[in-house]
Coordinates of C-alpha atoms in Angstrom, one line a residue:
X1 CA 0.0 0.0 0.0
X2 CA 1.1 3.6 0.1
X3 CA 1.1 6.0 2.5
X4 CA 3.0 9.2 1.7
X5 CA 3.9 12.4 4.1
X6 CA 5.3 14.8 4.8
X7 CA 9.2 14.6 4.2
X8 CA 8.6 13.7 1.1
X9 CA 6.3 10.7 0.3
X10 CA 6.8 8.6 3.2
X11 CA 4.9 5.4 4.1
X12 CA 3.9 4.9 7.0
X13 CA 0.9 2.3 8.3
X14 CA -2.9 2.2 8.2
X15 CA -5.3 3.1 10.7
X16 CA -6.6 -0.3 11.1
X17 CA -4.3 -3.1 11.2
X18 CA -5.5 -5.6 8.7
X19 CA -8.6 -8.5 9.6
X20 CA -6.5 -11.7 11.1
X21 CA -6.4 -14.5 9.3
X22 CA -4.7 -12.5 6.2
X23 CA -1.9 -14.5 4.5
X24 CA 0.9 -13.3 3.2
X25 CA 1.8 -14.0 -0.4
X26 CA 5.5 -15.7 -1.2
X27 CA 6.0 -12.5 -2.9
X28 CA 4.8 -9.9 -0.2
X29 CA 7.3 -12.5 2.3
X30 CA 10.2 -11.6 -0.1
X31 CA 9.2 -7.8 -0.4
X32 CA 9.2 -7.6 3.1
X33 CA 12.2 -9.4 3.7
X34 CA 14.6 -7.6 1.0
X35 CA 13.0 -4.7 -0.2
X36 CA 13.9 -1.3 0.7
X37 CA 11.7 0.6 -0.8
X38 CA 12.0 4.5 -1.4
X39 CA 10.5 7.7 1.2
X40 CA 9.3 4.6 3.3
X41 CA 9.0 3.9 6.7
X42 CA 9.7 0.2 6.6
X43 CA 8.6 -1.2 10.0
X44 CA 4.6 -1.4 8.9
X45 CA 5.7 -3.6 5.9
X46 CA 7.0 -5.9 8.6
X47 CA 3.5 -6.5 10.4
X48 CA 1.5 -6.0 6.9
X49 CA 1.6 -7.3 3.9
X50 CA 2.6 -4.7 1.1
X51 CA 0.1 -3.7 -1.6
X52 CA 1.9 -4.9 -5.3
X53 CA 0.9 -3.7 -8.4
X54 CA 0.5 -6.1 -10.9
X55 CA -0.8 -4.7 -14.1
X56 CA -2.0 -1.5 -15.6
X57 CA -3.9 -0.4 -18.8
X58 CA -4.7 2.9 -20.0
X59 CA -5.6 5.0 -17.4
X60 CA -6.0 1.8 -14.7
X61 CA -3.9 -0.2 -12.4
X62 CA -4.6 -3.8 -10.9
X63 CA -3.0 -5.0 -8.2
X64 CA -2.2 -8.8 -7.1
X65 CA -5.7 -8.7 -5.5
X66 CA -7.0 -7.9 -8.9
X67 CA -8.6 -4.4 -7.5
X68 CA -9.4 -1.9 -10.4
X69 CA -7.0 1.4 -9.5
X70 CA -7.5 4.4 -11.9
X71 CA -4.2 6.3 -11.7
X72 CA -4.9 10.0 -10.6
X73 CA -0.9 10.6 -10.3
X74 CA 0.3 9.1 -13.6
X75 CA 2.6 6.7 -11.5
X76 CA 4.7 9.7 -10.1
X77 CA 3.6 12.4 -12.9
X78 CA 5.7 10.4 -15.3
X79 CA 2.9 7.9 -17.4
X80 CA 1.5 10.7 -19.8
X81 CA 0.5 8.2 -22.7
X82 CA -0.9 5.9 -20.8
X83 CA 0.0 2.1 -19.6
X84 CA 0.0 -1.0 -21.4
X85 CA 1.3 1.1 -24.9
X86 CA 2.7 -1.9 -26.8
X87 CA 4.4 0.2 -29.1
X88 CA 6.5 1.6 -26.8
X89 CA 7.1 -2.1 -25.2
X90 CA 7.8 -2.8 -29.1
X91 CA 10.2 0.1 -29.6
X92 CA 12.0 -0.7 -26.6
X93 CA 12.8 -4.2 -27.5
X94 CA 13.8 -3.6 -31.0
X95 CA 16.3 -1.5 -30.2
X96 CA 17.7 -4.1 -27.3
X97 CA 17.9 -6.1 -29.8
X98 CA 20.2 -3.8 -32.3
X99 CA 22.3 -1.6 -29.7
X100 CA 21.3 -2.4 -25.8
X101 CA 23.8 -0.2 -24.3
X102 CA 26.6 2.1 -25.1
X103 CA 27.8 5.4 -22.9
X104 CA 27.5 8.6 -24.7
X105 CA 30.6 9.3 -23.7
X106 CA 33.1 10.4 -27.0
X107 CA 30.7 8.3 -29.0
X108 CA 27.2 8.4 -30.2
X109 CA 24.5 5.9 -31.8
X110 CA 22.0 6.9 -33.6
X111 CA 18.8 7.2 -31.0
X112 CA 20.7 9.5 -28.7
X113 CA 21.8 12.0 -31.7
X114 CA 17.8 11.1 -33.1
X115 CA 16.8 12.7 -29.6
X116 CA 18.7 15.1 -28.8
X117 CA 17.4 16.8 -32.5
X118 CA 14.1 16.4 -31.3
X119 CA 14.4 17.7 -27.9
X120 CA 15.7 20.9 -29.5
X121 CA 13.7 21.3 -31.9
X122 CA 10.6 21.6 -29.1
X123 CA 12.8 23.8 -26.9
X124 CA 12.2 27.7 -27.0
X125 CA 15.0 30.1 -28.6
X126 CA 18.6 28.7 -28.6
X127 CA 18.1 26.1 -26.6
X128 CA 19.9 23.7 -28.5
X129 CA 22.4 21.6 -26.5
X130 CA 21.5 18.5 -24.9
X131 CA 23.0 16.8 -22.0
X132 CA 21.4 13.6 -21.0
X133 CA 20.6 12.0 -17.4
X134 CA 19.2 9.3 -15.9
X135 CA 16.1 11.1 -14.3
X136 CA 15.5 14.5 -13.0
X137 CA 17.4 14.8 -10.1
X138 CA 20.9 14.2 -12.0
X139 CA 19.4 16.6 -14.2
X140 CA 19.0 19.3 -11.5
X141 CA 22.7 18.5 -10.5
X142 CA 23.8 18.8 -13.8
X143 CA 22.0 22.4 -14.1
X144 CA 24.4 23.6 -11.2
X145 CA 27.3 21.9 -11.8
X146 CA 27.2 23.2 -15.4
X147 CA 26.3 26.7 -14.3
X148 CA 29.0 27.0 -11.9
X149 CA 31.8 26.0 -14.4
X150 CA 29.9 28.1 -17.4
X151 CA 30.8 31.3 -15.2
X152 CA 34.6 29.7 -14.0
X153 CA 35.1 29.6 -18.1
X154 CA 33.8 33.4 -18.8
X155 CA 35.9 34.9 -15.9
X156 CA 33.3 35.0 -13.2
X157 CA 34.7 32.1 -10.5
X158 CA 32.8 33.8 -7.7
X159 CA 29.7 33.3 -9.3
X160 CA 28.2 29.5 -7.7
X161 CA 25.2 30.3 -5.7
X162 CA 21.8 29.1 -6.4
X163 CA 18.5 31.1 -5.6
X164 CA 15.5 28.3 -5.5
X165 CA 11.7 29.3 -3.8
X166 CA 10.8 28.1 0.0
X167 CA 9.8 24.6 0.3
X168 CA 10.3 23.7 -3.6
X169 CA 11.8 19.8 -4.0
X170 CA 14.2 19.4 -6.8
X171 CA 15.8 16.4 -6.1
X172 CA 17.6 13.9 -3.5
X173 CA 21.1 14.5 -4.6
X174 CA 23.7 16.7 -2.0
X175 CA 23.7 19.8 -5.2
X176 CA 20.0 19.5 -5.5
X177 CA 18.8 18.8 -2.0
X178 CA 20.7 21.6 -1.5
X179 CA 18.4 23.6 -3.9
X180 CA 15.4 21.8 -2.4
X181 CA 13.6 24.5 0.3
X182 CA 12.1 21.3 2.5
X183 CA 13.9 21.8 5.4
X184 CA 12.7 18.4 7.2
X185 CA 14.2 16.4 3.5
X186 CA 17.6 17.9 4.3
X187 CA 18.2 17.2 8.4
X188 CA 19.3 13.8 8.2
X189 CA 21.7 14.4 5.2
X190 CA 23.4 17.6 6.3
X191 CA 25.7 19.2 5.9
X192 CA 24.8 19.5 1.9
X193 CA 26.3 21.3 -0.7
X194 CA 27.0 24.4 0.1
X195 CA 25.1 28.0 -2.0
X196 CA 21.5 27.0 -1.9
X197 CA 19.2 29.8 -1.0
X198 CA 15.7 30.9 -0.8
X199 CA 13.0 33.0 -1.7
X200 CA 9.3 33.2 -1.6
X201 CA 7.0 30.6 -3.6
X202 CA 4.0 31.9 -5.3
X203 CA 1.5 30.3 -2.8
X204 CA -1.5 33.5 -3.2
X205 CA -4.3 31.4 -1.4
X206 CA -1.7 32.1 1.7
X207 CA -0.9 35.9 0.7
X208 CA -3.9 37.8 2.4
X209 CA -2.0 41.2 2.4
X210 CA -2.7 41.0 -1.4
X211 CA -5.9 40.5 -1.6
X212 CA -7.6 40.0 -4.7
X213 CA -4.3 41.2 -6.9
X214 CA -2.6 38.5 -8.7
X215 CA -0.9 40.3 -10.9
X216 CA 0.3 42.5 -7.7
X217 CA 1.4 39.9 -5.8
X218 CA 3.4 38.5 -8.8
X219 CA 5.2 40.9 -9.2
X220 CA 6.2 41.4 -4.9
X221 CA 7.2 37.2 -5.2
X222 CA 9.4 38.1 -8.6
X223 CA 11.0 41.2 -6.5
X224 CA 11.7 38.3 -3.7
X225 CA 13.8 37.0 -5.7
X226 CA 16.0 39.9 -6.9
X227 CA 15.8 40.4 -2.9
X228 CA 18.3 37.2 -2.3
X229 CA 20.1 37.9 -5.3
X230 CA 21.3 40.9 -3.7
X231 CA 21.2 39.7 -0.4
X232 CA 24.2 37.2 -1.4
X233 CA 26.0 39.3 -4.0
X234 CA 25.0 39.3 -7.7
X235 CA 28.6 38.3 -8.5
X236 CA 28.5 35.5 -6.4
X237 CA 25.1 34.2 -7.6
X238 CA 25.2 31.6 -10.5
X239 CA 21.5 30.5 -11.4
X240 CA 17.8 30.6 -10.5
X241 CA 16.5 27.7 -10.4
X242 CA 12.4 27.5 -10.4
X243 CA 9.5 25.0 -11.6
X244 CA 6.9 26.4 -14.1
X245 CA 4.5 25.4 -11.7
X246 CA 5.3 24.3 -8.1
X247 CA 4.9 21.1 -7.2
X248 CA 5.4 20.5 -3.5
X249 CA 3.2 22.5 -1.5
X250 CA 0.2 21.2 -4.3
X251 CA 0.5 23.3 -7.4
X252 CA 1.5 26.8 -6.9
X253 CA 1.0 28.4 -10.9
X254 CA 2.9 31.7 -11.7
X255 CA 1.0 34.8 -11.3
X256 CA 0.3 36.9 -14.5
X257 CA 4.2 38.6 -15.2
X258 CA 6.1 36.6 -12.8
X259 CA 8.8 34.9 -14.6
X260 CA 8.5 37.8 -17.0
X261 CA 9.8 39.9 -14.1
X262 CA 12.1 37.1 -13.1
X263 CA 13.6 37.2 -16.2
X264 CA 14.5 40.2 -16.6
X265 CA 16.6 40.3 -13.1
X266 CA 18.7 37.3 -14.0
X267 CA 19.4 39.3 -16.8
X268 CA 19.9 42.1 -14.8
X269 CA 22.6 40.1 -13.0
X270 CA 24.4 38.1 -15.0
X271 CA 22.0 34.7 -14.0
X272 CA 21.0 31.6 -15.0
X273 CA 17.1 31.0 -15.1
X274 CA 16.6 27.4 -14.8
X275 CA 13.2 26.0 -15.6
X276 CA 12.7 22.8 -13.9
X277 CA 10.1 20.9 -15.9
X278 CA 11.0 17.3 -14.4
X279 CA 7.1 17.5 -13.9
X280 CA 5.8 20.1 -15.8
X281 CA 7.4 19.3 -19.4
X282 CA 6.0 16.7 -22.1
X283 CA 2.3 17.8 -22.3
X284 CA 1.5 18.3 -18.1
X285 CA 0.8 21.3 -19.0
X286 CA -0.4 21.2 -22.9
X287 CA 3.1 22.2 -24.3
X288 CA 6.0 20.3 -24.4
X289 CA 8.0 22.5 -22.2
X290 CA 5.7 24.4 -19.4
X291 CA 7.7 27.7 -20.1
X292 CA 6.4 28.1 -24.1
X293 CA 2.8 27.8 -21.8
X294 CA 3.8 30.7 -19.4
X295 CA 5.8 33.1 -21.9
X296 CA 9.7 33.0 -20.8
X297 CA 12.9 31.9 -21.9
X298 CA 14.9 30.0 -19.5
X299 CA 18.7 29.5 -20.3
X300 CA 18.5 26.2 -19.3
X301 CA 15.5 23.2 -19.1
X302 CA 15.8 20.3 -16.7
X303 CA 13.3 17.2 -17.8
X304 CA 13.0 13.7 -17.3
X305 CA 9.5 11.7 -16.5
X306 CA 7.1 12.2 -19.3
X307 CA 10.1 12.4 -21.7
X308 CA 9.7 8.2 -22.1
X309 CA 5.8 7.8 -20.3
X310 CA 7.9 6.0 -17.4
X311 CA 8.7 3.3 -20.3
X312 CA 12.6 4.2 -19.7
X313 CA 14.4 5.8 -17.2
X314 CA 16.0 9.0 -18.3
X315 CA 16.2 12.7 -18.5
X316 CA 18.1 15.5 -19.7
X317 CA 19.3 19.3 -19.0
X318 CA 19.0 21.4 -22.1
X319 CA 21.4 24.5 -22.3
X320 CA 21.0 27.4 -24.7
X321 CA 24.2 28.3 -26.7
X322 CA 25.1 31.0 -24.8
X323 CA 25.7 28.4 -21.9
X324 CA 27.2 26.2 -24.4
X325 CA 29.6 28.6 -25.9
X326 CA 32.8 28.2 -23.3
X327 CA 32.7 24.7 -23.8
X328 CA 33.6 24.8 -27.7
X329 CA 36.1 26.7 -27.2
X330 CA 39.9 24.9 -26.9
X331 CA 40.0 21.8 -24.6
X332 CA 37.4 23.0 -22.3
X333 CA 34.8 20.1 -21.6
X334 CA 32.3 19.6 -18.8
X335 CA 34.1 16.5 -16.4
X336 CA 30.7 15.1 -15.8
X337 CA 28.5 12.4 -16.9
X338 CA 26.1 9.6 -15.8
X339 CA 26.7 5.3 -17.1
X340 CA 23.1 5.5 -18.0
X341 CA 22.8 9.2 -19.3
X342 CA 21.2 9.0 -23.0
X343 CA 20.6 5.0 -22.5
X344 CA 20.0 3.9 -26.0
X345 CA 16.8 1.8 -25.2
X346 CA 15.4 5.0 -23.0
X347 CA 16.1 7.1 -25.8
X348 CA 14.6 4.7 -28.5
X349 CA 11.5 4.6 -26.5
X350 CA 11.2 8.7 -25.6
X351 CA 11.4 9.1 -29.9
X352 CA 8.3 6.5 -30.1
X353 CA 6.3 7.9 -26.9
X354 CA 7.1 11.1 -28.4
X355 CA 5.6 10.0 -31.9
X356 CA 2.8 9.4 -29.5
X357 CA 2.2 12.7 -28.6
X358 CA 2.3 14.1 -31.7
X359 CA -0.2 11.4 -33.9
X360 CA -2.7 11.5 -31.0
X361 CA -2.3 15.2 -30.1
X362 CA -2.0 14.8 -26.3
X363 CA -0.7 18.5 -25.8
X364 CA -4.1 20.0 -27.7
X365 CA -5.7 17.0 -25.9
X366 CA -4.8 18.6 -22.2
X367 CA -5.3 22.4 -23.4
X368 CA -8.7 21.3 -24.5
X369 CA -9.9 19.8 -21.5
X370 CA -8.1 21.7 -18.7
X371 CA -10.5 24.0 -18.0
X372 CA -13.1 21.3 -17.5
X373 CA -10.6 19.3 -15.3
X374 CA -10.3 21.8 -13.0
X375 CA -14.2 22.7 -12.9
X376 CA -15.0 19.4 -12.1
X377 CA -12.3 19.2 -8.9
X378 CA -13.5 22.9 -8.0
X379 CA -17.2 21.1 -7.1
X380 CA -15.3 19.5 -4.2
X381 CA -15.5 23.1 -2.4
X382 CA -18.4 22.5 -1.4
X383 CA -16.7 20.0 1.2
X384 CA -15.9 21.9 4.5
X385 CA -12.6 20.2 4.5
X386 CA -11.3 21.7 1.2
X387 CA -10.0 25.1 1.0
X388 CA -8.6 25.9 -1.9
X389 CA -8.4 24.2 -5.8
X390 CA -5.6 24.9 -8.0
X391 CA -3.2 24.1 -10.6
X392 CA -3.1 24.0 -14.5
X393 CA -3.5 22.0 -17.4
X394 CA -3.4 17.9 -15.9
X395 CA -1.7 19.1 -12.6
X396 CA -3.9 20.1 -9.8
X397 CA -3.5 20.0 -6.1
X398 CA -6.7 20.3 -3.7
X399 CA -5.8 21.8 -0.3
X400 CA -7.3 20.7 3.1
X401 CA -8.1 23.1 5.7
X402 CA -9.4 22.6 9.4
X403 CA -11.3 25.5 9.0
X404 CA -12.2 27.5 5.4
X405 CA -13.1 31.1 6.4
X406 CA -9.8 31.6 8.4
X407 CA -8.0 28.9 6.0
X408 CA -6.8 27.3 9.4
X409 CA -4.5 24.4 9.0
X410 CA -4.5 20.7 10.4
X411 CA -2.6 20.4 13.7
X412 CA 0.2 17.5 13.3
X413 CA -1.8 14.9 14.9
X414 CA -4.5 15.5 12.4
X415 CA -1.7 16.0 9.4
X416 CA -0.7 12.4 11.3
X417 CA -4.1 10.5 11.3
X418 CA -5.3 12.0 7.9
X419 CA -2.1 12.5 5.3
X420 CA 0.0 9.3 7.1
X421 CA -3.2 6.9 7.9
X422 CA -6.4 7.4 6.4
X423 CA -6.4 9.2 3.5
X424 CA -3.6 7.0 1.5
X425 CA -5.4 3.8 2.2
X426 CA -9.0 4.7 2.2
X427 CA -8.1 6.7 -1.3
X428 CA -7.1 3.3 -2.8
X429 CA -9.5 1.1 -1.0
X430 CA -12.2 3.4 -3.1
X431 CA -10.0 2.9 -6.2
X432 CA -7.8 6.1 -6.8
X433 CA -4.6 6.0 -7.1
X434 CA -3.3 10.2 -6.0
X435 CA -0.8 12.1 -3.9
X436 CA -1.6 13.0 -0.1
X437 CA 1.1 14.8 1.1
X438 CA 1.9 17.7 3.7
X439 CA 5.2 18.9 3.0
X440 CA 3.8 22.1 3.6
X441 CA 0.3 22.0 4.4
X442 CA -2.1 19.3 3.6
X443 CA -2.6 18.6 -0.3
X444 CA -3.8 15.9 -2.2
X445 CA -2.0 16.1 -6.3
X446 CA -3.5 14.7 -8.7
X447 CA -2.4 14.1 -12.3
X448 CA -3.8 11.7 -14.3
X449 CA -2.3 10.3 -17.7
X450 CA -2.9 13.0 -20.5
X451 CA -5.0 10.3 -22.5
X452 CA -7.7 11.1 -19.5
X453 CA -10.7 12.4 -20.2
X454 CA -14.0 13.9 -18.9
X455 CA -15.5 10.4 -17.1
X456 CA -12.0 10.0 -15.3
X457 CA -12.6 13.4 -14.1
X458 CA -15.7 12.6 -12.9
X459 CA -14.5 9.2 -11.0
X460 CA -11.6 10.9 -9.7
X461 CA -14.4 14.1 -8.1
X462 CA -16.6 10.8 -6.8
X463 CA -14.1 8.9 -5.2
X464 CA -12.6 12.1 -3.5
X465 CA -15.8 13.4 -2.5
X466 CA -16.5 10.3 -0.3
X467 CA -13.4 9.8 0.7
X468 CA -12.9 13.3 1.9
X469 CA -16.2 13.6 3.9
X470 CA -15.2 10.1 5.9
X471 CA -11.6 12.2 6.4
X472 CA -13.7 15.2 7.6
X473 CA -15.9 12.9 9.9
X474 CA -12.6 11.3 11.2
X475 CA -10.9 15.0 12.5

């Protein structure tokens, strides 16, 4: 089963200990005798027998008790053309078959060059030059790492610090944990990489003093970030690094002229704006990149999930040529690199899923049926338990308040019973598969493969609604 929280998406057990008499399966006995599994408190899975997944089609996921799932997270925002896509199984076999594996090291094959075309060709402006990872996290470490050589090249060493927004997650490596504003993902890792700091997120349903004034309040949390730049030293800060739309804290969207105003003080002060779209890009959002959708220009791109539909693991930092520029030049090269980074079978697979996209017209699919989406989630605020409703394109979060006129949050004991018992369980007990989580304060995400439609909409409002009101008659 899972049962994520706060630091991340831990698990952590069910209110109800299971009916005796269950058995344990020979393959729930092996789980819980040699798998560790990820953001997991593993002493429940001692006492319990795990949930496993055992098949998915489409938009649904069975598990070995052959229970009907519909999957409201797109596995971790990553399945965007659905499961059970045979041509992608059929793509990725082929090309085990010709070339399984080679590094992209000094030496290419002909689906990483095929990609790395493609990937450019989407990209906005001179965003061009394509670096390679294994998922998005290595990408995020690649963004500094290349940022903080770019400006040791052009005769700015000082320049290394990164400005990210409070309680933003960008990865589980020591550079981008260090980027990551969770303090509670950090404590048992530090000391991290030194140079990560903060500014404000745009969270506006928690930004009274600006009333009813997006636009306004845009532009202070844009200013907030010229703030730290400052604050450290413009020559000793390297890059910006921000998602299109925020993912942990449950979908925090850019106001009106935000990363327009953002943009303009990296350039201002010599910065690298770095659009983290390990979420956002491939169609989340109804573009292939999230930052064509909001009207900037990042210098560089960090991606992964969607890029393959989870049929491959891997992801990629795209730099413009600017960034690219030192490292023409003479023997200069970026000492860097990943085994698995541009993985010939993950690559062969991201060209067909990407084929995908572009025969069934998935982006025009999730800009066509966004605004529907979220009109069918907003009925749930009618529910005294649900505050606020927001996000964009197939990426919403639902927040969960103790009280809605003063927007009072849950206490920990409730954030306890409700993100770290019930809701998890009882969610996937009704059949949805979705993201409770209270990194900040209490959210359940939701983002459904981009082949969704209207009547998974509706399921998805049903089996909330219910769930929710047995949460609220629980606290």
């Amino acid at each position: 089963m899972v049962f994520m929280t706060t630091t991340a998406n831990v698990q952590t057990e069910p209110v109800s200990a299971p009916a005796a008499g269950v058995n344990w399966t020979p393959l729930q006995e092996a789980g819980r005798d040699h798998l560790w599994m990820h953001f997991s408190r593993m002493a429940p899975f001692q006492e319990k027998p795990m949930r496993v997944i055992d098949h998915a089609e489409g938009v649904y996921l069975y598990d070995d008790r052959g229970q009907k799932i519909l999957d409201g997270l797109s596995g971790l925002f990553v399945v965007q053309a659905g499961h059970g896509r045979e041509e992608l199984a059929n793509a990725a076999a082929e090309q085990a078959k010709k070339l399984a594996y080679f590094p992209a090291w000094g030496i290419a094959n002909e689906p990483v060059i095929q990609l790395s075309e493609r990937l450019a060709s989407y990209a906005p402006g001179s965003l061009n030059r394509v670096f390679f990872t294994s998922g998005g996290g290595e990408a995020v470490e690649s963004a500094w790492k290349v940022a903080k050589q770019y400006f040791k090249l052009t005769g700015k060493p000082m320049k290394h610090k990164v400005i990210s927004r409070m309680s933003a997650y960008h990865g589980t490596t020591q550079g981008a944990l260090a980027i990551t504003g969770l303090p509670a993902m950090k404590q048992a890792f530090e000391p991290l990489t030194p140079g990560g700091f903060r500014a404000a997120n745009t969270d506006f349903y928690r930004a009274p003093e600006h009333g009813d004034d997006l636009v306004d309040f845009g532009l202070w949390a844009a200013n907030r970030i010229e703030e730290a730049i400052l604050q450290e030293g413009p020559e000793t800060v390297a890059a910006v690094v921000l998602e299109p739309v925020q993912n942990s804290g449950g979908c925090f969207t850019p106001p009106p002229g935000y990363f327009q105003r953002v943009r303009e003080i990296c350039d201002r002060y010599d910065v690298l704006l770095v659009s983290d779209e390990v979420i956002c890009a491939f169609g989340r959002h109804g573009t292939m990149f999230a930052c064509e959708k909001f009207g900037y220009e990042p210098d560089i791109i960090t991606c992964a999930k969607g890029m393959s539909s989870g049929y491959g693991p891997i992801g990629a930092m795209i730099a413009n040529e600017r960034v690219m520029e030192p490292f023409l030049q003479g023997t200069n090269f970026f000492p860097h690199g990943y085994t698995f980074g541009g993985h010939p079978v993950s690559a062969a697979v991201s060209l067909a899923n990407l084929d995908i996209f572009e025969r069934e017209g998935l982006n025009q699919r999730v800009l066509d049926n966004e605004q529907a989406f979220g009109d069918t989630l907003r009925k749930l605020l009618d529910l005294p338990i649900v505050g606020d409703v927001r996000g964009d394109g197939y990426f919403w979060g639902i927040e969960l308040v103790r009280d809605k006129g003063t927007k009072e949050t849950f206490d920990a004991a409730a954030r306890e019973l409700l993100i770290k018992q019930f809701l998890p369980n009882a969610l996937m007990d009704n059949g949805l598969y979705c993201r409770p989580d209270d990194r900040v304060n209490p959210v359940i995400q939701v983002a459904p493969p981009l082949i969704s439609g209207q009547a998974e909409f509706d399921e998805m409002e049903q089996i909330l609604r219910g769930t929710l009101q047995d949460a609220w008659a629980l606290v």
